[in-house]
JSON list of C-alpha atoms in Angstrom, two decimals:
[
{"chain": "Q", "resi": 1, "resn": "ASN", "atom": "CA", "xyz": [-30.05, -66.23, -13.61]},
{"chain": "Q", "resi": 2, "resn": "ILE", "atom": "CA", "xyz": [-32.44, -66.92, -10.74]},
{"chain": "Q", "resi": 3, "resn": "ALA", "atom": "CA", "xyz": [-31.42, -69.53, -8.16]},
{"chain": "Q", "resi": 4, "resn": "GLY", "atom": "CA", "xyz": [-34.42, -69.14, -5.87]},
{"chain": "Q", "resi": 5, "resn": "ILE", "atom": "CA", "xyz": [-37.52, -67.10, -5.12]},
{"chain": "Q", "resi": 6, "resn": "ARG", "atom": "CA", "xyz": [-38.79, -66.06, -1.70]},
{"chain": "Q", "resi": 7, "resn": "ASN", "atom": "CA", "xyz": [-41.52, -63.88, -0.25]},
{"chain": "Q", "resi": 8, "resn": "LYS", "atom": "CA", "xyz": [-41.14, -60.96, 2.20]},
{"chain": "Q", "resi": 9, "resn": "GLN", "atom": "CA", "xyz": [-41.25, -63.37, 5.15]},
{"chain": "Q", "resi": 10, "resn": "GLY", "atom": "CA", "xyz": [-38.25, -65.25, 3.73]},
{"chain": "Q", "resi": 11, "resn": "ASN", "atom": "CA", "xyz": [-40.11, -68.45, 2.85]},
{"chain": "Q", "resi": 12, "resn": "VAL", "atom": "CA", "xyz": [-38.58, -70.22, -0.13]},
{"chain": "Q", "resi": 13, "resn": "PHE", "atom": "CA", "xyz": [-41.04, -70.66, -2.99]},
{"chain": "Q", "resi": 14, "resn": "GLY", "atom": "CA", "xyz": [-38.68, -72.39, -5.39]},
{"chain": "Q", "resi": 15, "resn": "MET", "atom": "CA", "xyz": [-35.01, -73.18, -5.63]},
{"chain": "Q", "resi": 16, "resn": "MET", "atom": "CA", "xyz": [-32.84, -74.44, -8.47]},
{"chain": "Q", "resi": 17, "resn": "PRO", "atom": "CA", "xyz": [-29.48, -75.81, -7.29]},
{"chain": "Q", "resi": 18, "resn": "HIS", "atom": "CA", "xyz": [-26.58, -76.03, -9.72]},
{"chain": "Q", "resi": 19, "resn": "PRO", "atom": "CA", "xyz": [-24.47, -79.07, -8.76]},
{"chain": "Q", "resi": 20, "resn": "GLU", "atom": "CA", "xyz": [-22.41, -78.74, -11.95]},
{"chain": "Q", "resi": 21, "resn": "ARG", "atom": "CA", "xyz": [-20.80, -75.67, -10.39]},
{"chain": "Q", "resi": 22, "resn": "ALA", "atom": "CA", "xyz": [-19.50, -77.84, -7.53]},
{"chain": "Q", "resi": 23, "resn": "THR", "atom": "CA", "xyz": [-17.61, -80.43, -9.56]},
{"chain": "Q", "resi": 24, "resn": "ASN", "atom": "CA", "xyz": [-14.22, -78.79, -9.97]},
{"chain": "Q", "resi": 25, "resn": "SER", "atom": "CA", "xyz": [-11.59, -78.85, -7.25]},
{"chain": "Q", "resi": 26, "resn": "VAL", "atom": "CA", "xyz": [-10.05, -75.69, -8.74]},
{"chain": "Q", "resi": 27, "resn": "LEU", "atom": "CA", "xyz": [-13.25, -73.86, -7.73]},
{"chain": "Q", "resi": 28, "resn": "GLY", "atom": "CA", "xyz": [-12.91, -75.22, -4.19]},
{"chain": "Q", "resi": 29, "resn": "ASN", "atom": "CA", "xyz": [-15.78, -77.70, -4.07]},
{"chain": "Q", "resi": 30, "resn": "ILE", "atom": "CA", "xyz": [-16.41, -81.16, -5.51]},
{"chain": "Q", "resi": 31, "resn": "ASP", "atom": "CA", "xyz": [-19.55, -82.08, -3.52]},
{"chain": "Q", "resi": 32, "resn": "GLY", "atom": "CA", "xyz": [-21.71, -81.85, -6.67]},
{"chain": "Q", "resi": 33, "resn": "ILE", "atom": "CA", "xyz": [-19.89, -84.80, -8.27]},
{"chain": "Q", "resi": 34, "resn": "LYS", "atom": "CA", "xyz": [-21.96, -87.19, -6.12]},
{"chain": "Q", "resi": 35, "resn": "ILE", "atom": "CA", "xyz": [-25.19, -86.15, -7.88]},
{"chain": "Q", "resi": 36, "resn": "PHE", "atom": "CA", "xyz": [-23.73, -86.97, -11.28]},
{"chain": "Q", "resi": 37, "resn": "GLU", "atom": "CA", "xyz": [-22.33, -90.27, -10.00]},
{"chain": "Q", "resi": 38, "resn": "ILE", "atom": "CA", "xyz": [-25.79, -91.25, -8.70]},
{"chain": "Q", "resi": 39, "resn": "LEU", "atom": "CA", "xyz": [-27.32, -90.41, -12.09]},
{"chain": "Q", "resi": 40, "resn": "GLY", "atom": "CA", "xyz": [-24.58, -92.34, -13.89]},
{"chain": "Q", "resi": 41, "resn": "LEU", "atom": "CA", "xyz": [-23.38, -89.22, -15.70]},
{"chain": "Q", "resi": 42, "resn": "ASN", "atom": "CA", "xyz": [-19.77, -89.21, -14.55]}
]
């Protein structure tokens, strides 16, 4: 899996966040739930 791509200078070319990985309190983070609430997918 690739989450982001950068060049030698460290500039970000592309980034793909995964909010679904931040929706379970057992994993220590539930900040991603907000994105699904906004989209009406909760």
